[in-house]
Amino acid sequence: MGTFVGKSLKQALFWLLSGGTALAADLPAPITDADYGALSMAEVRLGRDLFYDPILSGNRNISCATCHHPRFGTGDGLSLGLGEGAVGLGPDRHVTETNLPEQRIPRNAPALFNLGAREFKVLFHDGRIEVDPTRPSGLRTPMEEEMVTGFASILSAQTMFPVLSPDEMAGHYNENEISKAVREGFITGPDGAWARISARVAGIPAYRAAFEQAYPEIAAGRPIAFTDISNAIAQFVAFEWRSDESPFDAVLQKQALFQPEAAKGAELFYDAAGCATCHSGPFLTDHAFHATGEPQLGPGKAERFERHSRDEGRYRVTNDPADIFAFRTPSLRNVAQTGPWGHAGSHKDLAAFVADHARSGDQLAGYDRTQAVLPVLPQTKPDWTLLDTPAEVAAIQAAAVPPAKLTQDQVTQIVAFLTTLSDPVALQGRLGVPETVPSGLAVDR
């Protein structure tokens, strides 16, 4: 009974019933309603239509759901997505000869689960949007002091930046009035990209009526602002993909126990493998940034005038050398359904990702490139430029945390535990995909 020294009888019983693993004291407290913000169902329903409506994209051909679809765990099923200039959904998305994308989207599309929870105060892989009460908008963003007020939450602000990206939703250069405004640097103000999108939406009677129902001040005569669109979408995302009804949650609530294989995985996760050092708390993230030596594929996060294929992660935001190649710890909720995994979507197999992730920077030498899901894209910059450059690989390895090693059995056990994070309610979505949207444009299904 030496294993139980310092543990209560209740904890010892839980340990035994769980197959001798995952002491209750190591697990986080269960999620409650208090962990989430308030919701308005009128905003939620309006936000659903906006989320699935291509009206928000420059060329009226891409919606938020194109890259964040429930069929693919609120991602797109690709390592690196294809936005403007491609057609289709998920791994079937492909380019056409008439309007080729300039490049792949540089980072993997992140999942949307639990982003309405209060503890999410930093978003994007590099954390370029953060809650900051010292700023007039309450947020620190790449727009700095030009950031307008009126975003109800960080999720609201995050939701709407893709509409400004030429590669994601805005379109390229002179293709439409939105992309022209973005290219000329007009984002806010009466002639800015956000105002132009708002005017499109306000010109649709069904949307006008829905905004008047959701916002009394609009019913009283205030024009529809871009922040109203953003706030409604954030409400929808917070409602639709709240995730706290998984088998893992049942364990936290002491209503169930892990199955033996998952119990062994939980013990590894919270102890010997050290996963919970970063993937902590009820949402399994510390919201911090770590350099873990993930493979970098695709164009990298470079400006158009830069020639490298590097993605320096958090360093691009802080300019702090300590942040080189560091990326935000993702929440692991529904992780078994959110592949490909890694900030550049390097792995389509979760077990392979777990094994390589433990190896940290050492994984780069033997990385299996067939793990990437990359639709064919004619381009001048190959997908493997960085991994084919020894100096770049060495720099990523030098910044990475020390590697570990897991046996194949341990990998299998950890994956079994990660599978308990799958929430069927959140994965299905509460409102689901609408049959139609007010613009009359096609809905990605």
PDB file of N, CA, C and O in Angstrom, residues 279-321:
ATOM      1  N   HIS A 279      -0.510  20.970 -21.138  1.00  0.00           N
ATOM      2  CA  HIS A 279      -1.933  20.720 -21.396  1.00  0.00           C
ATOM      3  C   HIS A 279      -2.649  20.534 -20.065  1.00  0.00           C
ATOM      4  O   HIS A 279      -3.067  19.435 -19.706  1.00  0.00           O
ATOM      5  N   SER A 280      -2.798  21.653 -19.354  1.00  0.00           N
ATOM      6  CA  SER A 280      -3.315  21.617 -17.993  1.00  0.00           C
ATOM      7  C   SER A 280      -4.716  22.207 -17.917  1.00  0.00           C
ATOM      8  O   SER A 280      -5.214  22.803 -18.873  1.00  0.00           O
ATOM      9  N   GLY A 281      -5.352  22.022 -16.763  1.00  0.00           N
ATOM     10  CA  GLY A 281      -6.662  22.605 -16.522  1.00  0.00           C
ATOM     11  C   GLY A 281      -7.773  21.863 -17.244  1.00  0.00           C
ATOM     12  O   GLY A 281      -7.529  20.911 -17.990  1.00  0.00           O
ATOM     13  N   PRO A 282      -9.002  22.295 -17.058  1.00  0.00           N
ATOM     14  CA  PRO A 282     -10.144  21.575 -17.645  1.00  0.00           C
ATOM     15  C   PRO A 282     -10.195  21.634 -19.165  1.00  0.00           C
ATOM     16  O   PRO A 282     -10.810  20.782 -19.800  1.00  0.00           O
ATOM     17  N   PHE A 283      -9.542  22.637 -19.766  1.00  0.00           N
ATOM     18  CA  PHE A 283      -9.517  22.739 -21.229  1.00  0.00           C
ATOM     19  C   PHE A 283      -8.208  22.199 -21.814  1.00  0.00           C
ATOM     20  O   PHE A 283      -7.975  22.295 -23.011  1.00  0.00           O
ATOM     21  N   LEU A 284      -7.363  21.669 -20.937  1.00  0.00           N
ATOM     22  CA  LEU A 284      -6.100  21.035 -21.318  1.00  0.00           C
ATOM     23  C   LEU A 284      -5.196  21.960 -22.122  1.00  0.00           C
ATOM     24  O   LEU A 284      -4.637  21.605 -23.156  1.00  0.00           O
ATOM     25  N   THR A 285      -5.034  23.163 -21.616  1.00  0.00           N
ATOM     26  CA  THR A 285      -4.074  24.115 -22.169  1.00  0.00           C
ATOM     27  C   THR A 285      -3.653  25.089 -21.083  1.00  0.00           C
ATOM     28  O   THR A 285      -4.474  25.483 -20.236  1.00  0.00           O
ATOM     29  N   ASP A 286      -2.378  25.469 -21.105  1.00  0.00           N
ATOM     30  CA  ASP A 286      -1.906  26.515 -20.196  1.00  0.00           C
ATOM     31  C   ASP A 286      -1.970  27.891 -20.848  1.00  0.00           C
ATOM     32  O   ASP A 286      -1.559  28.881 -20.250  1.00  0.00           O
ATOM     33  N   HIS A 287      -2.432  27.949 -22.098  1.00  0.00           N
ATOM     34  CA  HIS A 287      -2.553  29.196 -22.864  1.00  0.00           C
ATOM     35  C   HIS A 287      -1.201  29.886 -23.040  1.00  0.00           C
ATOM     36  O   HIS A 287      -1.148  31.079 -23.334  1.00  0.00           O
ATOM     37  N   ALA A 288      -0.134  29.152 -22.878  1.00  0.00           N
ATOM     38  CA  ALA A 288       1.215  29.712 -23.002  1.00  0.00           C
ATOM     39  C   ALA A 288       1.840  29.252 -24.317  1.00  0.00           C
ATOM     40  O   ALA A 288       1.195  28.603 -25.143  1.00  0.00           O
ATOM     41  N   PHE A 289       3.111  29.585 -24.503  1.00  0.00           N
ATOM     42  CA  PHE A 289       3.797  29.345 -25.772  1.00  0.00           C
ATOM     43  C   PHE A 289       5.053  28.516 -25.541  1.00  0.00           C
ATOM     44  O   PHE A 289       5.835  28.805 -24.641  1.00  0.00           O
ATOM     45  N   HIS A 290       5.227  27.496 -26.371  1.00  0.00           N
ATOM     46  CA  HIS A 290       6.341  26.577 -26.198  1.00  0.00           C
ATOM     47  C   HIS A 290       6.905  26.186 -27.565  1.00  0.00           C
ATOM     48  O   HIS A 290       6.151  26.007 -28.524  1.00  0.00           O
ATOM     49  N   ALA A 291       8.214  26.035 -27.628  1.00  0.00           N
ATOM     50  CA  ALA A 291       8.872  25.561 -28.846  1.00  0.00           C
ATOM     51  C   ALA A 291       9.040  24.056 -28.730  1.00  0.00           C
ATOM     52  O   ALA A 291       9.818  23.570 -27.901  1.00  0.00           O
ATOM     53  N   THR A 292       8.309  23.307 -29.535  1.00  0.00           N
ATOM     54  CA  THR A 292       8.313  21.849 -29.416  1.00  0.00           C
ATOM     55  C   THR A 292       8.862  21.160 -30.660  1.00  0.00           C
ATOM     56  O   THR A 292       8.721  19.948 -30.802  1.00  0.00           O
ATOM     57  N   GLY A 293       9.452  21.924 -31.562  1.00  0.00           N
ATOM     58  CA  GLY A 293      10.146  21.325 -32.688  1.00  0.00           C
ATOM     59  C   GLY A 293       9.260  20.680 -33.727  1.00  0.00           C
ATOM     60  O   GLY A 293       9.675  19.728 -34.395  1.00  0.00           O
ATOM     61  N   GLU A 294       8.047  21.199 -33.905  1.00  0.00           N
ATOM     62  CA  GLU A 294       7.150  20.616 -34.911  1.00  0.00           C
ATOM     63  C   GLU A 294       7.676  20.903 -36.325  1.00  0.00           C
ATOM     64  O   GLU A 294       8.251  21.960 -36.590  1.00  0.00           O
ATOM     65  N   PRO A 295       7.441  19.982 -37.256  1.00  0.00           N
ATOM     66  CA  PRO A 295       7.860  20.232 -38.644  1.00  0.00           C
ATOM     67  C   PRO A 295       7.150  21.453 -39.230  1.00  0.00           C
ATOM     68  O   PRO A 295       5.961  21.660 -38.989  1.00  0.00           O
ATOM     69  N   GLN A 296       7.889  22.250 -39.979  1.00  0.00           N
ATOM     70  CA  GLN A 296       7.324  23.398 -40.674  1.00  0.00           C
ATOM     71  C   GLN A 296       7.265  23.093 -42.162  1.00  0.00           C
ATOM     72  O   GLN A 296       8.291  22.825 -42.782  1.00  0.00           O
ATOM     73  N   LEU A 297       6.063  23.102 -42.695  1.00  0.00           N
ATOM     74  CA  LEU A 297       5.889  22.896 -44.125  1.00  0.00           C
ATOM     75  C   LEU A 297       5.108  24.060 -44.713  1.00  0.00           C
ATOM     76  O   LEU A 297       4.539  24.868 -43.989  1.00  0.00           O
ATOM     77  N   GLY A 298       5.102  24.148 -46.023  1.00  0.00           N
ATOM     78  CA  GLY A 298       4.372  25.225 -46.668  1.00  0.00           C
ATOM     79  C   GLY A 298       5.161  26.518 -46.720  1.00  0.00           C
ATOM     80  O   GLY A 298       6.383  26.541 -46.555  1.00  0.00           O
ATOM     81  N   PRO A 299       4.445  27.646 -46.934  1.00  0.00           N
ATOM     82  CA  PRO A 299       5.129  28.910 -47.203  1.00  0.00           C
ATOM     83  C   PRO A 299       5.760  29.565 -45.995  1.00  0.00           C
ATOM     84  O   PRO A 299       6.565  30.489 -46.135  1.00  0.00           O
ATOM     85  N   GLY A 300       5.422  29.100 -44.781  1.00  0.00           N
ATOM     86  CA  GLY A 300       5.905  29.792 -43.600  1.00  0.00           C
ATOM     87  C   GLY A 300       5.159  31.090 -43.391  1.00  0.00           C
ATOM     88  O   GLY A 300       4.349  31.515 -44.224  1.00  0.00           O
ATOM     89  N   LYS A 301       5.430  31.726 -42.271  1.00  0.00           N
ATOM     90  CA  LYS A 301       4.751  32.984 -41.950  1.00  0.00           C
ATOM     91  C   LYS A 301       5.683  34.129 -42.316  1.00  0.00           C
ATOM     92  O   LYS A 301       6.397  34.692 -41.489  1.00  0.00           O
ATOM     93  N   ALA A 302       5.697  34.444 -43.602  1.00  0.00           N
ATOM     94  CA  ALA A 302       6.598  35.470 -44.110  1.00  0.00           C
ATOM     95  C   ALA A 302       5.799  36.528 -44.852  1.00  0.00           C
ATOM     96  O   ALA A 302       4.725  36.251 -45.401  1.00  0.00           O
ATOM     97  N   GLU A 303       6.317  37.746 -44.862  1.00  0.00           N
ATOM     98  CA  GLU A 303       5.702  38.791 -45.669  1.00  0.00           C
ATOM     99  C   GLU A 303       5.983  38.495 -47.142  1.00  0.00           C
ATOM    100  O   GLU A 303       6.894  37.737 -47.492  1.00  0.00           O
ATOM    101  N   ARG A 304       5.190  39.105 -48.018  1.00  0.00           N
ATOM    102  CA  ARG A 304       5.342  38.813 -49.433  1.00  0.00           C
ATOM    103  C   ARG A 304       6.752  39.150 -49.945  1.00  0.00           C
ATOM    104  O   ARG A 304       7.265  38.506 -50.854  1.00  0.00           O
ATOM    105  N   PHE A 305       7.398  40.157 -49.327  1.00  0.00           N
ATOM    106  CA  PHE A 305       8.721  40.555 -49.801  1.00  0.00           C
ATOM    107  C   PHE A 305       9.835  39.699 -49.205  1.00  0.00           C
ATOM    108  O   PHE A 305      10.990  39.781 -49.621  1.00  0.00           O
ATOM    109  N   GLU A 306       9.496  38.857 -48.214  1.00  0.00           N
ATOM    110  CA  GLU A 306      10.493  37.984 -47.618  1.00  0.00           C
ATOM    111  C   GLU A 306      10.592  36.685 -48.419  1.00  0.00           C
ATOM    112  O   GLU A 306       9.611  36.207 -48.970  1.00  0.00           O
ATOM    113  N   ARG A 307      11.781  36.108 -48.454  1.00  0.00           N
ATOM    114  CA  ARG A 307      12.010  34.943 -49.302  1.00  0.00           C
ATOM    115  C   ARG A 307      12.091  33.630 -48.510  1.00  0.00           C
ATOM    116  O   ARG A 307      12.172  32.564 -49.107  1.00  0.00           O
ATOM    117  N   HIS A 308      12.075  33.686 -47.180  1.00  0.00           N
ATOM    118  CA  HIS A 308      12.220  32.461 -46.402  1.00  0.00           C
ATOM    119  C   HIS A 308      10.876  31.748 -46.249  1.00  0.00           C
ATOM    120  O   HIS A 308       9.813  32.290 -46.571  1.00  0.00           O
ATOM    121  N   SER A 309      10.932  30.508 -45.778  1.00  0.00           N
ATOM    122  CA  SER A 309       9.728  29.712 -45.518  1.00  0.00           C
ATOM    123  C   SER A 309       9.614  29.386 -44.032  1.00  0.00           C
ATOM    124  O   SER A 309       9.059  28.371 -43.640  1.00  0.00           O
ATOM    125  N   ARG A 310      10.106  30.274 -43.221  1.00  0.00           N
ATOM    126  CA  ARG A 310      10.165  30.067 -41.772  1.00  0.00           C
ATOM    127  C   ARG A 310       8.886  30.577 -41.103  1.00  0.00           C
ATOM    128  O   ARG A 310       8.297  31.556 -41.532  1.00  0.00           O
ATOM    129  N   ASP A 311       8.464  29.898 -40.042  1.00  0.00           N
ATOM    130  CA  ASP A 311       7.410  30.409 -39.181  1.00  0.00           C
ATOM    131  C   ASP A 311       7.982  30.496 -37.772  1.00  0.00           C
ATOM    132  O   ASP A 311       8.178  29.482 -37.104  1.00  0.00           O
ATOM    133  N   GLU A 312       8.262  31.709 -37.345  1.00  0.00           N
ATOM    134  CA  GLU A 312       8.939  31.915 -36.066  1.00  0.00           C
ATOM    135  C   GLU A 312       7.977  32.016 -34.890  1.00  0.00           C
ATOM    136  O   GLU A 312       8.383  32.263 -33.762  1.00  0.00           O
ATOM    137  N   GLY A 313       6.683  31.813 -35.145  1.00  0.00           N
ATOM    138  CA  GLY A 313       5.714  31.711 -34.076  1.00  0.00           C
ATOM    139  C   GLY A 313       5.581  32.973 -33.238  1.00  0.00           C
ATOM    140  O   GLY A 313       5.478  34.091 -33.756  1.00  0.00           O
ATOM    141  N   ARG A 314       5.602  32.794 -31.941  1.00  0.00           N
ATOM    142  CA  ARG A 314       5.376  33.899 -30.994  1.00  0.00           C
ATOM    143  C   ARG A 314       6.401  35.022 -31.167  1.00  0.00           C
ATOM    144  O   ARG A 314       6.107  36.188 -30.879  1.00  0.00           O
ATOM    145  N   TYR A 315       7.570  34.682 -31.649  1.00  0.00           N
ATOM    146  CA  TYR A 315       8.620  35.685 -31.835  1.00  0.00           C
ATOM    147  C   TYR A 315       8.172  36.804 -32.759  1.00  0.00           C
ATOM    148  O   TYR A 315       8.562  37.966 -32.574  1.00  0.00           O
ATOM    149  N   ARG A 316       7.331  36.496 -33.739  1.00  0.00           N
ATOM    150  CA  ARG A 316       6.853  37.527 -34.661  1.00  0.00           C
ATOM    151  C   ARG A 316       5.983  38.557 -33.957  1.00  0.00           C
ATOM    152  O   ARG A 316       5.807  39.672 -34.452  1.00  0.00           O
ATOM    153  N   VAL A 317       5.432  38.193 -32.805  1.00  0.00           N
ATOM    154  CA  VAL A 317       4.585  39.104 -32.042  1.00  0.00           C
ATOM    155  C   VAL A 317       5.399  39.892 -31.026  1.00  0.00           C
ATOM    156  O   VAL A 317       5.244  41.099 -30.876  1.00  0.00           O
ATOM    157  N   THR A 318       6.313  39.212 -30.318  1.00  0.00           N
ATOM    158  CA  THR A 318       7.014  39.845 -29.199  1.00  0.00           C
ATOM    159  C   THR A 318       8.412  40.346 -29.533  1.00  0.00           C
ATOM    160  O   THR A 318       8.946  41.190 -28.803  1.00  0.00           O
ATOM    161  N   ASN A 319       9.028  39.802 -30.590  1.00  0.00           N
ATOM    162  CA  ASN A 319      10.437  40.088 -30.901  1.00  0.00           C
ATOM    163  C   ASN A 319      11.376  39.702 -29.766  1.00  0.00           C
ATOM    164  O   ASN A 319      12.503  40.196 -29.676  1.00  0.00           O
ATOM    165  N   ASP A 320      10.928  38.797 -28.916  1.00  0.00           N
ATOM    166  CA  ASP A 320      11.739  38.300 -27.813  1.00  0.00           C
ATOM    167  C   ASP A 320      12.412  37.008 -28.273  1.00  0.00           C
ATOM    168  O   ASP A 320      11.728  36.036 -28.621  1.00  0.00           O
ATOM    169  N   PRO A 321      13.750  36.963 -28.286  1.00  0.00           N
ATOM    170  CA  PRO A 321      14.437  35.743 -28.742  1.00  0.00           C
ATOM    171  C   PRO A 321      14.005  34.483 -27.999  1.00  0.00           C
ATOM    172  O   PRO A 321      14.088  33.381 -28.550  1.00  0.00           O
TER     173      PRO A 321
END
